[in-house]
Short mmCIF file of C-alpha atoms in Angstrom, two decimals:
data_model
loop_
_atom_site.label_atom_id
_atom_site.label_comp_id
_atom_site.label_asym_id
_atom_site.label_seq_id
_atom_site.Cartn_x
_atom_site.Cartn_y
_atom_site.Cartn_z
CA MET A 123 0.00 0.00 0.00
CA LYS A 124 2.80 2.41 0.93
CA LYS A 125 4.68 1.62 -2.29
CA PHE A 126 1.50 2.30 -4.21
CA ILE A 127 0.99 5.67 -2.53
CA VAL A 128 4.59 6.70 -3.10
CA SER A 129 4.40 5.66 -6.74
CA LEU A 130 1.18 7.60 -7.09
CA ILE A 131 2.80 10.77 -5.77
CA PHE A 132 5.70 10.55 -8.20
CA ALA A 133 3.32 9.88 -11.04
CA LEU A 134 1.12 12.81 -10.16
CA VAL A 135 3.90 15.35 -9.79
CA GLY A 136 5.07 14.36 -13.22
CA TYR A 137 1.70 15.13 -14.68
CA THR A 138 1.74 18.18 -16.94
CA ALA A 139 -1.22 20.30 -16.13
CA SER A 140 -3.13 22.14 -18.77
CA ALA A 141 -3.63 25.85 -18.59
CA GLN A 142 -7.04 25.50 -16.92
CA THR A 143 -6.05 22.87 -14.43
CA GLU A 144 -3.98 23.26 -11.27
CA PHE A 145 -2.30 20.59 -9.26
CA MET A 146 -1.47 21.31 -5.62
CA ILE A 147 0.57 19.56 -3.04
CA THR A 148 0.16 20.86 0.49
CA TYR A 149 1.72 20.48 3.89
CA GLN A 150 -1.10 20.41 6.44
CA MET A 151 -1.19 21.17 10.13
CA GLY A 152 -4.23 20.49 12.28
CA MET A 153 -5.80 21.84 15.46
CA PRO A 154 -8.46 19.52 16.92
CA VAL A 155 -11.65 21.24 18.06
CA GLY A 156 -15.00 20.14 19.47
CA GLU A 157 -15.36 16.55 20.60
CA THR A 158 -12.12 15.60 18.86
CA SER A 159 -10.19 17.90 21.21
CA ASP A 160 -11.64 15.96 24.16
CA TYR A 161 -9.83 12.93 22.80
CA ILE A 162 -6.71 14.57 21.34
CA GLY A 163 -6.09 18.20 22.18
CA ALA A 164 -2.59 18.59 20.77
CA PHE A 165 -1.77 20.61 17.68
CA SER A 166 -0.50 18.39 14.89
CA GLY A 167 2.17 19.13 12.33
CA ARG A 168 1.64 15.88 10.47
CA GLY A 169 -0.38 16.04 7.31
CA MET A 170 -0.36 16.41 3.58
CA GLY A 171 -2.75 16.78 0.68
CA LEU A 172 -3.00 16.41 -3.05
CA GLU A 173 -5.55 18.48 -4.93
CA TRP A 174 -6.68 19.19 -8.46
CA ARG A 175 -8.66 22.24 -9.49
CA HIS A 176 -10.24 22.81 -12.88
CA HIS A 177 -11.06 26.44 -13.58
CA LEU A 178 -14.04 27.60 -15.58
CA THR A 179 -13.23 30.05 -18.35
CA THR A 180 -16.22 32.33 -17.98
CA THR A 181 -16.42 32.77 -14.21
CA PRO A 182 -13.79 32.88 -11.42
CA VAL A 183 -14.84 29.47 -10.15
CA SER A 184 -13.08 26.13 -9.97
CA PHE A 185 -14.17 22.61 -9.23
CA GLY A 186 -11.80 20.02 -7.91
CA PHE A 187 -10.95 16.94 -5.98
CA SER A 188 -8.55 16.26 -3.15
CA VAL A 189 -7.09 13.43 -1.15
CA ASN A 190 -5.60 14.41 2.20
CA TRP A 191 -4.01 12.73 5.15
CA ASN A 192 -3.86 14.13 8.67
CA VAL A 193 -2.39 12.48 11.74
CA LEU A 194 -3.37 13.55 15.25
CA TYR A 195 -1.50 12.22 18.26
CA GLU A 196 -1.37 12.73 21.98
CA LYS A 197 0.08 10.87 24.94
CA THR A 198 -1.91 11.16 28.13
CA GLU A 199 -2.05 9.72 31.61
CA ASP A 200 -5.56 10.91 32.41
CA ARG A 201 -7.55 8.62 34.66
CA TYR A 202 -10.30 6.95 32.69
CA ILE A 203 -13.67 6.82 34.44
CA GLY A 204 -16.40 4.93 32.65
CA ASP A 205 -19.61 3.19 33.59
CA GLY A 206 -18.48 1.04 36.51
CA VAL A 207 -14.86 1.06 35.29
CA ILE A 208 -11.86 3.15 36.36
CA ALA A 209 -8.44 2.83 34.78
CA ASP A 210 -5.00 4.38 35.21
CA GLY A 211 -2.09 4.07 32.81
CA LYS A 212 -0.38 5.70 29.88
CA GLN A 213 -2.49 6.08 26.78
CA TYR A 214 -1.19 6.73 23.28
CA ARG A 215 -4.00 8.21 21.21
CA ASN A 216 -3.69 8.32 17.45
CA MET A 217 -6.07 9.41 14.72
CA ASN A 218 -5.25 8.82 11.08
CA ILE A 219 -7.72 10.84 9.03
CA VAL A 220 -8.06 10.61 5.26
CA PRO A 221 -10.45 13.22 3.83
CA ILE A 222 -11.48 12.53 0.22
CA LEU A 223 -13.34 15.60 -0.96
CA ALA A 224 -14.93 17.24 -3.97
CA HIS A 225 -14.39 21.01 -3.96
CA ALA A 226 -15.84 24.21 -5.35
CA HIS A 227 -13.98 27.53 -5.03
CA TYR A 228 -14.72 31.14 -5.88
CA TYR A 229 -11.82 33.54 -6.58
CA PHE A 230 -11.83 37.27 -5.91
CA ASN A 231 -8.75 38.38 -7.89
CA GLN A 232 -7.97 35.64 -10.34
CA ASP A 233 -5.46 37.61 -12.43
CA GLY A 234 -3.73 39.30 -9.51
CA ILE A 235 -0.54 38.44 -7.69
CA MET A 236 -2.57 37.66 -4.56
CA ASN A 237 -5.73 35.76 -5.33
CA PRO A 238 -7.97 35.20 -2.30
CA TYR A 239 -10.67 32.58 -2.49
CA ILE A 240 -13.39 30.85 -0.53
CA GLY A 241 -14.61 27.33 -1.04
CA VAL A 242 -16.21 24.25 0.33
CA GLY A 243 -15.41 20.57 0.19
CA VAL A 244 -17.88 17.71 0.47
CA GLY A 245 -17.02 14.07 0.77
CA THR A 246 -15.92 11.32 3.05
CA TYR A 247 -13.50 11.14 5.97
CA TYR A 248 -11.95 7.78 6.70
CA ILE A 249 -10.88 7.87 10.34
CA ASN A 250 -8.77 5.23 12.05
CA GLN A 251 -8.80 5.92 15.78
CA ARG A 252 -6.34 3.92 17.81
CA THR A 253 -5.85 4.08 21.57
CA GLU A 254 -2.88 2.11 22.86
CA PHE A 255 -3.27 1.26 26.53
CA GLY A 256 -0.94 -1.17 28.26
CA GLN A 257 -0.49 -4.16 26.02
CA TRP A 258 -3.74 -3.56 24.17
CA ALA A 259 -5.04 -1.18 21.56
CA ILE A 260 -8.61 -0.07 21.05
CA ILE A 261 -9.11 0.45 17.34
CA GLU A 262 -12.08 2.06 15.70
CA LYS A 263 -12.41 2.55 11.96
CA ASN A 264 -15.23 4.46 10.31
CA TRP A 265 -16.15 6.24 7.09
CA HIS A 266 -17.79 9.57 7.92
CA PHE A 267 -19.68 12.01 5.73
CA GLY A 268 -18.03 15.40 6.04
CA LEU A 269 -17.88 19.05 5.05
CA ALA A 270 -14.87 21.35 4.73
CA PRO A 271 -15.43 25.11 4.29
CA GLU A 272 -12.22 26.88 3.43
CA ILE A 273 -10.65 30.30 2.90
CA GLY A 274 -7.27 30.88 1.37
CA VAL A 275 -5.06 32.78 -0.98
CA ILE A 276 -2.93 31.79 -3.96
CA ALA A 277 0.22 33.87 -4.30
CA ASP A 278 2.11 34.26 -7.55
CA VAL A 279 5.68 33.91 -6.33
CA SER A 280 7.36 33.31 -9.69
CA SER A 281 6.51 32.88 -13.33
CA SER A 282 6.37 29.12 -12.98
CA LEU A 283 5.34 28.60 -9.37
CA ASN A 284 2.48 29.71 -7.16
CA MET A 285 2.00 29.08 -3.48
CA LEU A 286 -1.16 28.41 -1.55
CA PHE A 287 -2.06 29.33 2.01
CA SER A 288 -5.42 28.22 3.38
CA VAL A 289 -7.42 27.52 6.51
CA ARG A 290 -9.89 24.67 6.23
CA TYR A 291 -12.43 23.64 8.86
CA ASN A 292 -12.90 19.88 8.62
CA HIS A 293 -16.05 18.39 10.11
CA ALA A 294 -16.77 14.66 9.92
CA PHE A 295 -20.24 13.71 11.09
CA LYS A 296 -20.97 10.90 13.51
CA ALA A 297 -20.56 7.40 12.08
CA GLY A 298 -20.72 3.97 13.65
CA ASN A 299 -19.80 4.12 17.31
CA SER A 300 -17.76 7.26 16.80
CA THR A 301 -18.74 10.82 17.62
CA ASP A 302 -18.48 13.83 15.34
CA HIS A 303 -14.89 14.79 14.66
CA SER A 304 -13.58 18.20 13.68
CA TYR A 305 -10.32 20.04 13.32
CA VAL A 306 -9.01 23.20 11.72
CA GLY A 307 -6.39 22.63 9.06
CA PHE A 308 -3.67 25.17 8.26
CA ASN A 309 -2.29 24.40 4.82
CA ILE A 310 0.76 25.61 2.92
CA GLY A 311 1.30 24.33 -0.57
CA LEU A 312 2.80 24.54 -3.99
CA VAL A 313 0.63 25.11 -7.04
CA TYR A 314 1.70 23.78 -10.41
CA MET B 104 14.72 23.92 -11.62
CA LYS B 105 10.99 23.28 -11.50
CA THR B 106 11.57 19.55 -12.01
CA LEU B 107 14.06 19.52 -9.15
CA ILE B 108 11.56 21.21 -6.82
CA LEU B 109 8.93 18.68 -7.82
CA LYS B 110 11.22 15.73 -7.11
CA VAL B 111 12.36 17.10 -3.77
CA THR B 112 8.78 17.82 -2.74
CA ALA B 113 7.64 14.35 -3.73
CA PHE B 114 10.50 12.77 -1.83
CA VAL B 115 9.73 14.73 1.33
CA PHE B 116 6.10 13.68 1.23
CA ALA B 117 6.99 10.08 0.50
CA VAL B 118 9.18 10.02 3.62
CA ALA B 119 6.40 11.65 5.60
CA ILE B 120 3.98 8.91 4.55
CA LEU B 121 6.32 6.18 5.68
CA GLN B 122 7.04 7.75 9.04
CA SER B 123 3.84 9.28 10.30
CA CYS B 124 1.12 6.64 10.71
CA TYR B 125 1.58 6.15 14.45
CA PRO B 126 4.06 8.73 15.65
CA GLY B 127 4.16 7.68 19.32
CA GLY B 128 3.96 4.64 21.53
CA ALA B 129 5.41 2.88 24.52
CA GLU B 130 9.15 3.34 24.79
CA TYR B 131 9.75 1.46 28.02
CA THR B 132 8.12 -1.58 29.59
CA SER B 133 6.91 0.71 32.37
CA ASP B 134 4.79 2.52 29.78
CA LEU B 135 2.71 -0.66 29.51
CA ASP B 136 1.65 -0.74 33.16
CA ILE B 137 -2.08 -0.31 33.68
CA ALA B 138 -4.44 -0.56 36.63
CA VAL B 139 -8.12 -1.23 35.92
CA SER B 140 -11.01 -1.79 38.32
CA GLN B 141 -14.71 -2.43 37.93
CA PHE B 142 -17.54 -2.27 40.40
CA SER B 143 -21.24 -2.99 40.46
CA SER B 144 -22.53 0.08 42.28
CA LYS B 145 -21.40 3.01 44.39
CA GLU B 146 -24.06 2.13 46.99
CA ASP B 147 -22.65 -1.38 47.41
CA LEU B 148 -19.12 -0.02 47.90
CA ASN B 149 -20.40 2.30 50.62
CA SER B 150 -22.11 -0.60 52.38
CA TYR B 151 -18.92 -2.64 52.83
CA GLU B 152 -17.32 -2.32 56.26
CA THR B 153 -15.70 -5.68 57.03
CA TYR B 154 -13.55 -8.12 55.10
CA TYR B 155 -11.96 -11.52 55.27
CA LEU B 156 -8.69 -11.86 53.33
CA VAL B 157 -7.32 -15.17 52.08
CA GLU B 158 -3.85 -15.06 53.61
CA ASP B 159 -2.51 -18.56 52.97
CA SER B 160 -1.30 -17.65 49.50
CA MET B 161 -2.34 -16.07 46.25
CA ALA B 162 -4.18 -18.10 43.65
CA ILE B 163 -1.62 -18.64 40.90
CA VAL B 164 -2.76 -19.43 37.38
CA GLY B 165 0.16 -20.83 35.49
CA ILE B 166 1.80 -23.01 38.12
CA GLY B 167 4.74 -24.81 36.61
CA THR B 168 6.18 -21.71 35.03
CA ASP B 169 9.06 -19.86 36.59
CA ASN B 170 7.38 -16.53 36.15
CA VAL B 171 5.27 -16.40 39.27
CA LEU B 172 5.74 -14.88 42.69
CA SER B 173 7.47 -17.06 45.24
CA ASP B 174 5.67 -17.99 48.46
CA ALA B 175 7.66 -15.36 50.35
CA GLU B 176 6.87 -12.69 47.78
CA GLN B 177 3.20 -13.60 47.88
CA GLN B 178 3.19 -13.11 51.63
CA VAL B 179 4.74 -9.64 51.27
CA VAL B 180 2.00 -8.64 48.84
CA ILE B 181 -0.74 -10.15 51.01
CA ARG B 182 0.56 -8.37 54.14
CA ARG B 183 0.72 -5.05 52.27
CA THR B 184 -2.77 -5.54 50.87
CA ASP B 185 -4.07 -6.35 54.32
CA SER B 186 -2.57 -3.14 55.66
CA LEU B 187 -3.98 -1.03 52.83
CA LEU B 188 -7.44 -2.53 53.23
CA GLN B 189 -7.50 -1.19 56.76
CA ASN B 190 -5.52 2.04 56.42
CA GLN B 191 -6.38 3.19 52.92
CA LEU B 192 -9.93 1.87 52.58
CA GLY B 193 -10.91 1.99 56.25
CA LEU B 194 -12.28 -1.56 56.28
CA THR B 195 -12.33 -3.73 59.40
CA LYS B 196 -10.68 -7.11 59.30
CA VAL B 197 -12.58 -10.24 60.33
CA THR B 198 -10.34 -13.24 60.92
CA ASP B 199 -12.89 -15.93 61.77
CA PRO B 200 -16.18 -15.31 59.99
CA THR B 201 -19.03 -17.80 60.29
CA GLN B 202 -22.45 -18.18 58.72
CA GLU B 203 -23.90 -16.56 61.83
CA ASN B 204 -21.32 -13.80 61.90
CA PRO B 205 -20.40 -13.21 58.27
CA THR B 206 -18.15 -10.56 56.86
CA HIS B 207 -19.21 -8.18 54.10
CA LEU B 208 -16.35 -9.02 51.77
CA PHE B 209 -14.32 -12.10 50.97
CA ILE B 210 -11.07 -11.02 49.33
CA GLN B 211 -8.71 -13.10 47.21
CA LEU B 212 -5.52 -12.13 45.37
CA SER B 213 -4.56 -13.96 42.18
CA GLN B 214 -1.70 -13.89 39.71
CA ILE B 215 -2.05 -14.98 36.12
CA ALA B 216 1.07 -16.22 34.38
CA ILE B 217 -0.49 -17.68 31.25
CA GLN B 218 -2.08 -16.09 28.23
CA ALA B 219 -5.85 -16.46 28.08
CA THR B 220 -7.84 -14.03 26.06
CA GLY B 221 -11.58 -13.62 26.11
CA VAL B 222 -12.34 -16.59 28.32
CA SER B 223 -13.32 -17.07 31.92
CA TRP B 224 -11.01 -19.08 34.10
CA GLN B 225 -10.99 -21.07 37.29
CA PRO B 226 -8.09 -20.83 39.70
CA PRO B 227 -6.46 -24.18 40.34
CA TYR B 228 -6.34 -23.52 44.02
CA TRP B 229 -9.18 -22.17 46.09
CA PRO B 230 -8.59 -22.29 49.80
CA GLY B 231 -12.24 -22.21 50.74
CA TYR B 232 -14.14 -19.72 52.77
CA PRO B 233 -14.53 -20.68 56.44
CA GLY B 234 -17.98 -22.11 56.88
CA TYR B 235 -18.60 -22.25 53.15
CA PRO B 236 -16.55 -25.13 51.83
CA GLY B 237 -16.81 -25.85 48.18
CA TRP B 238 -16.96 -22.36 46.84
CA GLY B 239 -15.42 -22.28 43.43
CA TYR B 240 -15.20 -19.91 40.57
CA PRO B 241 -17.88 -21.04 38.11
CA GLY B 242 -19.29 -18.19 36.13
CA TYR B 243 -16.38 -15.92 36.85
CA PRO B 244 -17.41 -12.68 35.22
CA GLY B 245 -14.20 -11.90 33.45
CA TYR B 246 -11.58 -9.25 33.49
CA PRO B 247 -12.78 -5.68 33.91
CA GLY B 248 -14.31 -4.41 30.72
CA TYR B 249 -11.69 -2.56 28.85
CA PRO B 250 -12.54 1.13 28.59
CA GLY B 251 -13.61 2.42 25.23
CA TYR B 252 -14.09 5.86 23.84
CA GLY B 253 -17.23 7.25 22.32
CA GLY B 254 -19.03 3.97 22.80
CA GLY B 255 -16.20 2.11 21.14
CA TYR B 256 -15.19 -1.46 21.45
CA SER B 257 -14.61 -3.17 24.75
CA TYR B 258 -11.84 -5.72 24.97
CA TYR B 259 -10.98 -7.97 27.82
CA SER B 260 -8.14 -10.31 28.29
CA TYR B 261 -6.22 -12.23 30.87
CA SER B 262 -2.63 -11.82 30.09
CA ASN B 263 0.75 -12.81 31.32
CA GLY B 264 1.52 -10.57 34.23
CA THR B 265 -1.97 -9.85 35.49
CA ILE B 266 -2.64 -9.47 39.21
CA LEU B 267 -6.29 -9.65 40.23
CA ILE B 268 -7.92 -8.62 43.50
CA ASP B 269 -11.47 -9.89 43.91
CA PHE B 270 -13.91 -8.49 46.45
CA VAL B 271 -16.66 -11.09 46.77
CA ASP B 272 -19.93 -9.68 48.10
CA VAL B 273 -20.79 -12.33 50.72
CA SER B 274 -24.45 -11.51 51.33
CA LYS B 275 -25.24 -11.31 47.61
CA THR B 276 -23.35 -14.52 46.97
CA ILE B 277 -25.32 -16.33 49.69
CA ALA B 278 -28.61 -14.99 48.32
CA GLU B 279 -27.66 -15.92 44.77
CA ASN B 280 -26.75 -19.47 45.67
CA GLU B 281 -29.55 -20.31 48.10
CA GLY B 282 -30.40 -23.99 47.67
CA LYS B 283 -27.87 -24.57 44.88
CA GLU B 284 -25.11 -27.12 44.89
CA ASP B 285 -22.68 -25.10 42.77
CA TYR B 286 -21.76 -21.63 43.90
CA ASN B 287 -21.44 -18.55 41.77
CA LEU B 288 -19.46 -15.77 43.33
CA ILE B 289 -20.88 -12.27 43.08
CA LEU B 290 -18.16 -9.63 42.92
CA GLY B 291 -18.75 -6.21 44.43
CA TRP B 292 -15.43 -4.90 43.14
CA GLN B 293 -12.53 -6.25 41.15
CA GLY B 294 -9.13 -4.75 40.47
CA GLY B 295 -6.56 -5.80 37.90
CA LEU B 296 -2.93 -4.86 37.37
CA ASN B 297 -1.30 -5.65 34.09
CA SER B 298 2.22 -5.25 32.85
CA VAL B 299 4.77 -7.29 31.00
CA LEU B 300 5.48 -10.46 32.93
CA SER B 301 9.02 -9.51 33.87
CA ARG B 302 7.68 -6.48 35.71
CA ALA B 303 4.65 -8.30 37.08
CA ASN B 304 6.85 -10.17 39.55
CA SER B 305 8.16 -7.02 41.16
CA VAL B 306 6.71 -6.92 44.65
CA GLN B 307 7.31 -3.19 44.87
CA LEU B 308 5.44 -2.52 41.64
CA ILE B 309 2.57 -4.76 42.69
CA ASN B 310 2.29 -2.97 46.02
CA GLU B 311 2.31 0.42 44.29
CA GLY B 312 -0.28 -0.83 41.83
CA ILE B 313 -2.54 -2.04 44.61
CA GLU B 314 -2.43 1.43 46.12
CA VAL B 315 -3.54 2.84 42.76
CA LEU B 316 -6.37 0.29 42.58
CA PHE B 317 -7.54 1.15 46.07
CA ASP B 318 -7.42 4.84 45.16
CA GLN B 319 -9.75 3.92 42.29
CA TYR B 320 -11.96 2.12 44.83
CA LYS B 321 -12.18 5.29 46.90
CA ALA B 322 -12.96 7.36 43.80
CA ALA B 323 -15.71 4.91 42.82
CA LYS B 324 -17.08 4.92 46.36
CA ALA B 325 -17.15 8.72 46.44
CA GLY B 326 -18.59 8.93 42.95
CA THR B 327 -15.96 11.44 41.91
CA GLU B 328 -15.33 12.37 38.30
CA ASN B 329 -11.74 12.46 37.05
#
């Protein structure tokens, strides 16, 4: 699986985009909020994303698709108190989140050096939640429906390279035994 | 130049993929130590005032292996537990309970030195409760339910290196087994310590763990949150 993903990345970055299509590769940081922050409260610097945007010629709008990967992690020694159960010990909490989203964006200054935009993503969030406790791990895997409103700016830093800065609120709705999950993503990327 | 940037970027992300799935975890065997307890009700815990402790020895599951506490080590743990029952939990010891003068709790310490996941078990040695010969462990309810998050899964397992402390509710057990030949023990509280087996035979660690378990008992009794 890892070899496949790595091969995919190399293949994609070698893709020559047309004038109306942009390919983006982003480094993503994440701040858990809401019920997710009750489980993992730590800021995460582990994440990446691949995104394609196809721009319409008549209006400053693009439609696109992205595959992202965010990792949240926290070590805690909080006492666990449940229904008739109390536990003490070190816990290693991990969340591997893979948002797969369809996007729409609107641009305010498409021909300018700084091009701010707003957008929204709709799709699915695959979340693998793993709590390591003693010699055991509690693992929960679910596919969530989710939304991702976003604001950002694309900066024209050279004739052949643009950069992207964005803030994306990710919200994955309750699925299976899991609660809602949400986090704010801070993304920095290259636009080809 | 652009091609070089693309290749470097792709390489950095490829490395990130390979390294970042589970960024943290236990580094030392001590990181694997856990103490878990379960109880039936806060009201029951508050009703317990007296106890009888099995002092002959601990019930060892896995006799024949070298990885169990020696008789002398067992006695150190039992003595410490006895002291904590009185000083930490404020319970009163009863040394010679009878059917006419029963104690509230019948307490047994056990060590598990075999791997047994998802099954109930029966200790090979049960010293018998004074006045109630023949009590066994049929229908043992299992290791404390493993805590989950957000209604998640609940695992339970007996594992190498588990120390169990069982508080049998005597009055409920008598009521449950009225007129029956085989006894089922009703537990009012149960504590479990788990670590890797090499650490599970440390008397000091067991004693410290029992203090943690009894602190959990007090928290459960008081109904405190976190």
